[in-house]
């Protein structure tokens, strides 16, 4: 009945496998390192291994423990260093070697940061994962430019949307619910929208948003080189071209944008009512 050999009882127990590492998804915020949470700064300061994206600022990277190993897994829309599956596989492999690691992402990991996909992939592989939130670009841009996201008189709703429209070239109506985005009484913040700004503005107007609705582009929000361009949903695309706005930048649309109170220092205003 018992197939254990007689000597087995006295043999040394098999070495227990090294415990698997923990993955901590950390929000790096929009750029200004002082916008890191205390928890994020603590975890970075004691990290041994950090995988980071291209949107993480140098100022934030400076908070990583000096001896920590860093792996750049940055993704730019047309220039993927590692595909998403590759990043998940790499994290799983490292964690199974017993290495705990920090996965550092711009803004908040769960706001257009693929944090959800990574958490799912890790969970499927049995790897423990926890998340530390970060200030998302919308909050960073709002505070740094004095543009309120909600306002009791003009905006009782707030929508974050992606402007990264798959098939935007061929089919201009794909993916976003333009009717919902064109409603009054809300602020719409569009991430990854520099390339599709003309399509976005055109569709919003076509779906009923007044052409006079205030709209802003905020480039490199919270960083020293931040620029803020304010116009209307009709003028913003040409202003974006005139000023050569490049990613990372956010588009903010709605009456609340017209309630901007520019903070001391000027918020990098290059165009708009506040510069007039
Ligand atoms: N997880 C991030 C968003 C990543 S998607 C967050 O919560 O902020 C990448 C997009 O975020 C960029 O294309 C841009 O639209 C926006 N973004 C990130 N950092 C930014 C910054 N400092 N200024 C303006 N937009 C920024």
mmCIF file of C-alpha atoms and ligand atoms in Angstrom:
data_model
loop_
_atom_site.group_PDB
_atom_site.id
_atom_site.type_symbol
_atom_site.label_atom_id
_atom_site.label_comp_id
_atom_site.label_asym_id
_atom_site.label_seq_id
_atom_site.Cartn_x
_atom_site.Cartn_y
_atom_site.Cartn_z
ATOM 1 C CA UNK A 1 0.000 0.000 0.000
ATOM 2 C CA UNK A 2 2.813 2.250 0.849
ATOM 3 C CA UNK A 3 5.447 2.732 -1.819
ATOM 4 C CA UNK A 4 7.753 4.907 0.262
ATOM 5 C CA UNK A 5 11.126 3.204 0.479
ATOM 6 C CA UNK A 6 12.315 2.241 3.955
ATOM 7 C CA UNK A 7 15.044 4.855 3.986
ATOM 8 C CA UNK A 8 12.733 7.680 2.951
ATOM 9 C CA UNK A 9 11.614 8.576 6.442
ATOM 10 C CA UNK A 10 15.114 9.509 7.472
ATOM 11 C CA UNK A 11 16.035 11.326 4.220
ATOM 12 C CA UNK A 12 16.194 15.121 4.241
ATOM 13 C CA UNK A 13 12.899 16.663 3.154
ATOM 14 C CA UNK A 14 12.984 18.059 -0.360
ATOM 15 C CA UNK A 15 14.111 21.679 -0.357
ATOM 16 C CA UNK A 16 11.023 23.855 -0.516
ATOM 17 C CA UNK A 17 10.972 25.908 -3.716
ATOM 18 C CA UNK A 18 12.017 29.546 -3.380
ATOM 19 C CA UNK A 19 8.911 31.652 -2.828
ATOM 20 C CA UNK A 20 7.764 33.552 -5.847
ATOM 21 C CA UNK A 21 8.301 37.297 -5.956
ATOM 22 C CA UNK A 22 5.666 39.975 -5.557
ATOM 23 C CA UNK A 23 4.880 42.419 -8.351
ATOM 24 C CA UNK A 24 3.938 45.955 -7.318
ATOM 25 C CA UNK A 25 2.286 48.078 -9.984
ATOM 26 C CA UNK A 26 3.208 51.648 -9.116
ATOM 27 C CA UNK A 27 1.723 54.848 -10.507
ATOM 28 C CA UNK A 28 4.483 57.329 -11.275
ATOM 29 C CA UNK A 29 2.133 60.283 -11.731
ATOM 30 C CA UNK A 30 2.294 62.712 -14.659
ATOM 31 C CA UNK A 31 5.932 63.778 -14.321
ATOM 32 C CA UNK A 32 6.603 66.065 -11.362
ATOM 33 C CA UNK A 33 8.240 63.732 -8.845
ATOM 34 C CA UNK A 34 6.642 65.589 -5.941
ATOM 35 C CA UNK A 35 3.325 64.181 -7.132
ATOM 36 C CA UNK A 36 4.399 60.637 -6.259
ATOM 37 C CA UNK A 37 2.489 59.206 -3.319
ATOM 38 C CA UNK A 38 4.506 58.594 -0.159
ATOM 39 C CA UNK A 39 3.867 54.892 -0.675
ATOM 40 C CA UNK A 40 5.200 54.958 -4.237
ATOM 41 C CA UNK A 41 8.314 56.853 -3.152
ATOM 42 C CA UNK A 42 8.926 54.351 -0.344
ATOM 43 C CA UNK A 43 8.543 51.343 -2.634
ATOM 44 C CA UNK A 44 10.820 52.881 -5.284
ATOM 45 C CA UNK A 45 13.407 53.737 -2.651
ATOM 46 C CA UNK A 46 13.686 50.125 -1.534
ATOM 47 C CA UNK A 47 13.173 48.386 -4.899
ATOM 48 C CA UNK A 48 15.656 45.831 -6.198
ATOM 49 C CA UNK A 49 14.256 45.604 -9.697
ATOM 50 C CA UNK A 50 12.149 48.124 -11.613
ATOM 51 C CA UNK A 51 10.485 47.735 -15.008
ATOM 52 C CA UNK A 52 9.497 51.156 -16.321
ATOM 53 C CA UNK A 53 7.717 52.811 -19.227
ATOM 54 C CA UNK A 54 8.789 55.656 -21.487
ATOM 55 C CA UNK A 55 6.335 58.098 -19.881
ATOM 56 C CA UNK A 56 8.069 57.918 -16.504
ATOM 57 C CA UNK A 57 10.016 61.139 -15.986
ATOM 58 C CA UNK A 58 13.695 61.308 -15.095
ATOM 59 C CA UNK A 59 12.718 63.124 -11.905
ATOM 60 C CA UNK A 60 10.671 60.100 -10.825
ATOM 61 C CA UNK A 61 13.378 57.620 -11.903
ATOM 62 C CA UNK A 62 15.750 59.477 -9.591
ATOM 63 C CA UNK A 63 13.721 58.081 -6.660
ATOM 64 C CA UNK A 64 14.636 54.484 -7.494
ATOM 65 C CA UNK A 65 17.116 52.948 -5.053
ATOM 66 C CA UNK A 66 20.642 53.506 -6.443
ATOM 67 C CA UNK A 67 21.546 49.807 -6.544
ATOM 68 C CA UNK A 68 18.301 48.657 -8.154
ATOM 69 C CA UNK A 69 18.332 46.987 -11.543
ATOM 70 C CA UNK A 70 16.257 48.875 -14.105
ATOM 71 C CA UNK A 71 14.650 47.409 -17.198
ATOM 72 C CA UNK A 72 13.140 49.757 -19.774
ATOM 73 C CA UNK A 73 10.040 48.247 -21.343
ATOM 74 C CA UNK A 74 8.760 51.527 -22.766
ATOM 75 C CA UNK A 75 6.040 51.669 -25.291
ATOM 76 C CA UNK A 76 5.422 54.473 -27.731
ATOM 77 C CA UNK A 77 2.440 54.154 -29.989
ATOM 78 C CA UNK A 78 4.387 53.179 -33.090
ATOM 79 C CA UNK A 79 7.547 51.914 -31.470
ATOM 80 C CA UNK A 80 6.926 49.078 -29.066
ATOM 81 C CA UNK A 81 10.057 47.998 -27.242
ATOM 82 C CA UNK A 82 8.342 44.887 -25.896
ATOM 83 C CA UNK A 83 4.814 43.868 -26.763
ATOM 84 C CA UNK A 84 2.396 43.790 -23.841
ATOM 85 C CA UNK A 85 2.399 39.979 -23.674
ATOM 86 C CA UNK A 86 6.189 40.075 -23.565
ATOM 87 C CA UNK A 87 6.119 42.406 -20.567
ATOM 88 C CA UNK A 88 3.736 40.117 -18.714
ATOM 89 C CA UNK A 89 5.846 37.061 -19.568
ATOM 90 C CA UNK A 90 8.980 38.812 -18.379
ATOM 91 C CA UNK A 91 7.352 39.734 -15.063
ATOM 92 C CA UNK A 92 6.092 36.176 -14.579
ATOM 93 C CA UNK A 93 9.537 34.757 -15.327
ATOM 94 C CA UNK A 94 11.285 37.110 -12.921
ATOM 95 C CA UNK A 95 8.717 36.570 -10.156
ATOM 96 C CA UNK A 96 9.044 32.787 -10.546
ATOM 97 C CA UNK A 97 12.776 33.176 -10.004
ATOM 98 C CA UNK A 98 11.803 34.614 -6.636
ATOM 99 C CA UNK A 99 12.454 38.220 -7.596
ATOM 100 C CA UNK A 100 10.081 40.889 -6.355
ATOM 101 C CA UNK A 101 9.756 43.764 -8.740
ATOM 102 C CA UNK A 102 8.204 47.147 -9.221
ATOM 103 C CA UNK A 103 6.310 47.802 -12.433
ATOM 104 C CA UNK A 104 6.421 51.590 -12.762
ATOM 105 C CA UNK A 105 3.881 53.241 -15.041
ATOM 106 C CA UNK A 106 3.105 56.837 -15.952
ATOM 107 C CA UNK A 107 0.108 58.409 -14.227
ATOM 108 C CA UNK A 108 -2.150 55.818 -12.649
ATOM 109 C CA UNK A 109 -1.691 52.140 -13.598
ATOM 110 C CA UNK A 110 -5.434 51.615 -13.961
ATOM 111 C CA UNK A 111 -6.147 54.654 -16.160
ATOM 112 C CA UNK A 112 -5.200 53.795 -19.745
ATOM 113 C CA UNK A 113 -2.124 52.144 -18.300
ATOM 114 C CA UNK A 114 -2.887 48.499 -19.040
ATOM 115 C CA UNK A 115 -2.547 47.822 -15.320
ATOM 116 C CA UNK A 116 -5.690 45.723 -15.505
ATOM 117 C CA UNK A 117 -4.231 43.493 -18.214
ATOM 118 C CA UNK A 118 -1.004 43.057 -16.311
ATOM 119 C CA UNK A 119 -2.812 42.254 -13.056
ATOM 120 C CA UNK A 120 -4.904 39.658 -14.920
ATOM 121 C CA UNK A 121 -1.851 38.089 -16.559
ATOM 122 C CA UNK A 122 -0.025 37.884 -13.248
ATOM 123 C CA UNK A 123 -3.064 36.448 -11.464
ATOM 124 C CA UNK A 124 -3.445 33.800 -14.173
ATOM 125 C CA UNK A 125 0.154 32.771 -13.549
ATOM 126 C CA UNK A 126 -0.384 32.678 -9.790
ATOM 127 C CA UNK A 127 1.866 35.678 -9.110
ATOM 128 C CA UNK A 128 0.832 38.025 -6.306
ATOM 129 C CA UNK A 129 0.359 41.582 -7.413
ATOM 130 C CA UNK A 130 -0.548 44.786 -5.631
ATOM 131 C CA UNK A 131 -1.168 48.279 -6.980
ATOM 132 C CA UNK A 132 -0.196 51.722 -5.746
ATOM 133 C CA UNK A 133 -2.218 54.454 -7.442
ATOM 134 C CA UNK A 134 -0.725 57.488 -9.103
ATOM 135 C CA UNK A 135 -2.005 60.911 -10.048
ATOM 136 C CA UNK A 136 -3.406 60.532 -13.515
ATOM 137 C CA UNK A 137 -2.457 62.995 -16.244
ATOM 138 C CA UNK A 138 -5.919 64.575 -16.103
ATOM 139 C CA UNK A 139 -5.582 65.515 -12.442
ATOM 140 C CA UNK A 140 -2.005 66.656 -12.939
ATOM 141 C CA UNK A 141 -2.913 68.780 -15.954
ATOM 142 C CA UNK A 142 -5.967 70.267 -14.261
ATOM 143 C CA UNK A 143 -4.063 71.394 -11.184
ATOM 144 C CA UNK A 144 -1.038 72.605 -13.113
ATOM 145 C CA UNK A 145 -3.063 74.728 -15.522
ATOM 146 C CA UNK A 146 -5.874 75.857 -13.209
ATOM 147 C CA UNK A 147 -8.527 74.186 -15.367
ATOM 148 C CA UNK A 148 -11.199 72.616 -13.140
ATOM 149 C CA UNK A 149 -12.426 69.188 -14.237
ATOM 150 C CA UNK A 150 -15.831 69.658 -12.663
ATOM 151 C CA UNK A 151 -17.579 72.889 -11.778
ATOM 152 C CA UNK A 152 -20.869 73.348 -10.006
ATOM 153 C CA UNK A 153 -22.099 75.747 -12.663
ATOM 154 C CA UNK A 154 -20.853 74.067 -15.813
ATOM 155 C CA UNK A 155 -19.841 70.415 -15.430
ATOM 156 C CA UNK A 156 -21.435 67.757 -13.229
ATOM 157 C CA UNK A 157 -19.894 64.852 -15.096
ATOM 158 C CA UNK A 158 -16.359 63.922 -16.032
ATOM 159 C CA UNK A 159 -15.393 61.503 -18.791
ATOM 160 C CA UNK A 160 -11.959 60.095 -19.536
ATOM 161 C CA UNK A 161 -11.700 58.712 -23.056
ATOM 162 C CA UNK A 162 -8.969 57.437 -25.319
ATOM 163 C CA UNK A 163 -8.254 59.189 -28.587
ATOM 164 C CA UNK A 164 -6.242 56.233 -29.780
ATOM 165 C CA UNK A 165 -8.810 55.187 -32.330
ATOM 166 C CA UNK A 166 -8.133 51.934 -34.031
ATOM 167 C CA UNK A 167 -9.049 52.293 -37.662
ATOM 168 C CA UNK A 168 -9.397 56.068 -37.312
ATOM 169 C CA UNK A 169 -8.076 56.511 -40.815
ATOM 170 C CA UNK A 170 -10.690 54.362 -42.489
ATOM 171 C CA UNK A 171 -13.751 54.655 -40.326
ATOM 172 C CA UNK A 172 -14.242 57.932 -38.532
ATOM 173 C CA UNK A 173 -17.099 56.736 -36.375
ATOM 174 C CA UNK A 174 -15.385 53.814 -34.683
ATOM 175 C CA UNK A 175 -14.929 53.090 -31.004
ATOM 176 C CA UNK A 176 -16.099 56.189 -29.188
ATOM 177 C CA UNK A 177 -19.680 56.984 -28.306
ATOM 178 C CA UNK A 178 -19.643 60.425 -29.912
ATOM 179 C CA UNK A 179 -23.196 61.192 -28.907
ATOM 180 C CA UNK A 180 -22.374 60.641 -25.245
ATOM 181 C CA UNK A 181 -19.168 62.653 -25.522
ATOM 182 C CA UNK A 182 -20.974 65.589 -27.156
ATOM 183 C CA UNK A 183 -23.442 66.009 -24.282
ATOM 184 C CA UNK A 184 -23.567 69.252 -22.306
ATOM 185 C CA UNK A 185 -22.774 69.559 -18.600
ATOM 186 C CA UNK A 186 -19.606 67.500 -18.670
ATOM 187 C CA UNK A 187 -15.887 67.727 -19.131
ATOM 188 C CA UNK A 188 -14.299 65.289 -21.560
ATOM 189 C CA UNK A 189 -10.624 64.512 -21.130
ATOM 190 C CA UNK A 190 -9.011 62.670 -23.997
ATOM 191 C CA UNK A 191 -5.808 60.713 -23.522
ATOM 192 C CA UNK A 192 -3.571 59.732 -26.461
ATOM 193 C CA UNK A 193 -5.470 62.105 -28.704
ATOM 194 C CA UNK A 194 -2.853 64.307 -30.365
ATOM 195 C CA UNK A 195 -2.932 62.332 -33.614
ATOM 196 C CA UNK A 196 -6.712 62.126 -33.790
ATOM 197 C CA UNK A 197 -7.528 65.630 -32.491
ATOM 198 C CA UNK A 198 -9.092 66.773 -35.791
ATOM 199 C CA UNK A 199 -11.310 63.654 -35.956
ATOM 200 C CA UNK A 200 -12.356 64.027 -32.328
ATOM 201 C CA UNK A 201 -13.294 67.703 -32.620
ATOM 202 C CA UNK A 202 -15.066 67.182 -35.938
ATOM 203 C CA UNK A 203 -17.124 64.301 -34.554
ATOM 204 C CA UNK A 204 -18.072 66.141 -31.381
ATOM 205 C CA UNK A 205 -19.354 69.115 -33.372
ATOM 206 C CA UNK A 206 -21.129 66.797 -35.819
ATOM 207 C CA UNK A 207 -22.882 65.215 -32.826
ATOM 208 C CA UNK A 208 -24.111 68.506 -31.433
ATOM 209 C CA UNK A 209 -21.378 70.021 -29.300
ATOM 210 C CA UNK A 210 -21.410 73.810 -29.932
ATOM 211 C CA UNK A 211 -18.353 75.017 -31.869
ATOM 212 C CA UNK A 212 -17.759 77.643 -29.207
ATOM 213 C CA UNK A 213 -17.184 75.053 -26.461
ATOM 214 C CA UNK A 214 -13.864 75.793 -24.723
ATOM 215 C CA UNK A 215 -11.131 73.238 -25.315
ATOM 216 C CA UNK A 216 -7.507 72.926 -24.247
ATOM 217 C CA UNK A 217 -4.389 70.997 -25.120
ATOM 218 C CA UNK A 218 -1.984 70.435 -22.257
ATOM 219 C CA UNK A 219 1.415 69.141 -23.308
ATOM 220 C CA UNK A 220 3.851 67.571 -20.809
ATOM 221 C CA UNK A 221 1.676 68.572 -17.883
ATOM 222 C CA UNK A 222 3.425 69.178 -14.533
ATOM 223 C CA UNK A 223 6.880 69.123 -16.149
ATOM 224 C CA UNK A 224 9.003 72.287 -16.453
ATOM 225 C CA UNK A 225 8.342 72.422 -20.215
ATOM 226 C CA UNK A 226 4.542 72.196 -19.835
ATOM 227 C CA UNK A 227 2.538 74.091 -22.480
ATOM 228 C CA UNK A 228 -1.158 74.927 -22.375
ATOM 229 C CA UNK A 229 -3.119 75.969 -25.432
ATOM 230 C CA UNK A 230 -6.706 77.060 -25.027
ATOM 231 C CA UNK A 231 -9.205 77.583 -27.822
ATOM 232 C CA UNK A 232 -12.535 76.116 -28.763
ATOM 233 C CA UNK A 233 -13.506 72.748 -30.109
ATOM 234 C CA UNK A 234 -13.496 74.402 -33.552
ATOM 235 C CA UNK A 235 -10.065 76.064 -33.289
ATOM 236 C CA UNK A 236 -8.058 73.573 -31.232
ATOM 237 C CA UNK A 237 -6.947 71.304 -34.115
ATOM 238 C CA UNK A 238 -5.339 74.189 -36.017
ATOM 239 C CA UNK A 239 -3.825 75.612 -32.819
ATOM 240 C CA UNK A 240 -2.325 72.199 -32.110
ATOM 241 C CA UNK A 241 -0.683 72.204 -35.535
ATOM 242 C CA UNK A 242 0.422 75.847 -35.253
ATOM 243 C CA UNK A 243 2.197 75.202 -31.961
ATOM 244 C CA UNK A 244 3.503 71.779 -32.955
ATOM 245 C CA UNK A 245 1.979 69.971 -29.975
ATOM 246 C CA UNK A 246 3.389 66.492 -29.494
ATOM 247 C CA UNK A 247 2.550 63.609 -27.163
ATOM 248 C CA UNK A 248 2.258 63.296 -24.280
ATOM 249 C CA UNK A 249 -0.589 65.760 -24.285
ATOM 250 C CA UNK A 250 -4.162 65.780 -23.066
ATOM 251 C CA UNK A 251 -7.242 67.277 -24.655
ATOM 252 C CA UNK A 252 -9.779 68.820 -22.288
ATOM 253 C CA UNK A 253 -13.170 69.841 -23.634
ATOM 254 C CA UNK A 254 -16.154 71.457 -21.942
ATOM 255 C CA UNK A 255 -17.469 74.651 -20.406
ATOM 256 C CA UNK A 256 -15.351 74.080 -17.281
ATOM 257 C CA UNK A 257 -12.240 74.633 -19.417
ATOM 258 C CA UNK A 258 -13.465 78.207 -19.803
ATOM 259 C CA UNK A 259 -13.280 78.600 -16.009
ATOM 260 C CA UNK A 260 -9.504 78.342 -16.000
ATOM 261 C CA UNK A 261 -7.718 80.372 -13.344
ATOM 262 C CA UNK A 262 -4.081 80.435 -14.394
ATOM 263 C CA UNK A 263 -1.830 79.804 -11.387
ATOM 264 C CA UNK A 264 1.217 81.934 -10.547
ATOM 265 C CA UNK A 265 3.988 81.067 -12.973
ATOM 266 C CA UNK A 266 1.712 81.134 -15.998
ATOM 267 C CA UNK A 267 1.117 77.380 -16.422
ATOM 268 C CA UNK A 268 3.013 77.450 -19.730
ATOM 269 C CA UNK A 269 0.175 79.328 -21.453
ATOM 270 C CA UNK A 270 1.063 79.826 -25.092
ATOM 271 C CA UNK A 271 -2.369 80.583 -26.503
ATOM 272 C CA UNK A 272 -5.847 81.255 -25.260
ATOM 273 C CA UNK A 273 -7.993 83.661 -23.291
ATOM 274 C CA UNK A 274 -5.536 83.764 -20.395
ATOM 275 C CA UNK A 275 -2.728 84.951 -22.683
ATOM 276 C CA UNK A 276 -4.803 87.619 -24.451
HETATM 277 N N1 LIG B 1 -1.757 55.907 -17.042
HETATM 278 C C1 LIG B 1 -1.567 57.243 -17.547
HETATM 279 C C2 LIG B 1 -2.037 57.383 -18.978
HETATM 280 C C3 LIG B 1 -1.218 56.585 -19.968
HETATM 281 S S1 LIG B 1 -1.798 56.764 -21.608
HETATM 282 C C4 LIG B 1 -2.260 58.245 -16.636
HETATM 283 O O1 LIG B 1 -3.016 57.855 -15.750
HETATM 284 O O2 LIG B 1 -2.015 59.441 -16.805
HETATM 285 C C5 LIG B 1 -0.673 57.948 -22.235
HETATM 286 C C6 LIG B 1 -1.351 59.281 -22.403
HETATM 287 O O3 LIG B 1 -1.488 59.925 -21.147
HETATM 288 C C7 LIG B 1 -0.580 60.269 -23.252
HETATM 289 O O4 LIG B 1 -0.778 60.044 -24.625
HETATM 290 C C8 LIG B 1 -1.200 61.567 -22.815
HETATM 291 O O5 LIG B 1 -2.469 61.753 -23.414
HETATM 292 C C9 LIG B 1 -1.421 61.310 -21.332
HETATM 293 N N2 LIG B 1 -0.335 61.859 -20.521
HETATM 294 C C10 LIG B 1 0.514 61.176 -19.739
HETATM 295 N N3 LIG B 1 1.364 62.005 -19.111
HETATM 296 C C11 LIG B 1 1.046 63.249 -19.518
HETATM 297 C C12 LIG B 1 1.535 64.544 -19.223
HETATM 298 N N4 LIG B 1 2.550 64.740 -18.373
HETATM 299 N N5 LIG B 1 0.947 65.607 -19.822
HETATM 300 C C13 LIG B 1 -0.081 65.443 -20.662
HETATM 301 N N6 LIG B 1 -0.597 64.241 -20.985
HETATM 302 C C14 LIG B 1 -0.035 63.156 -20.411
#
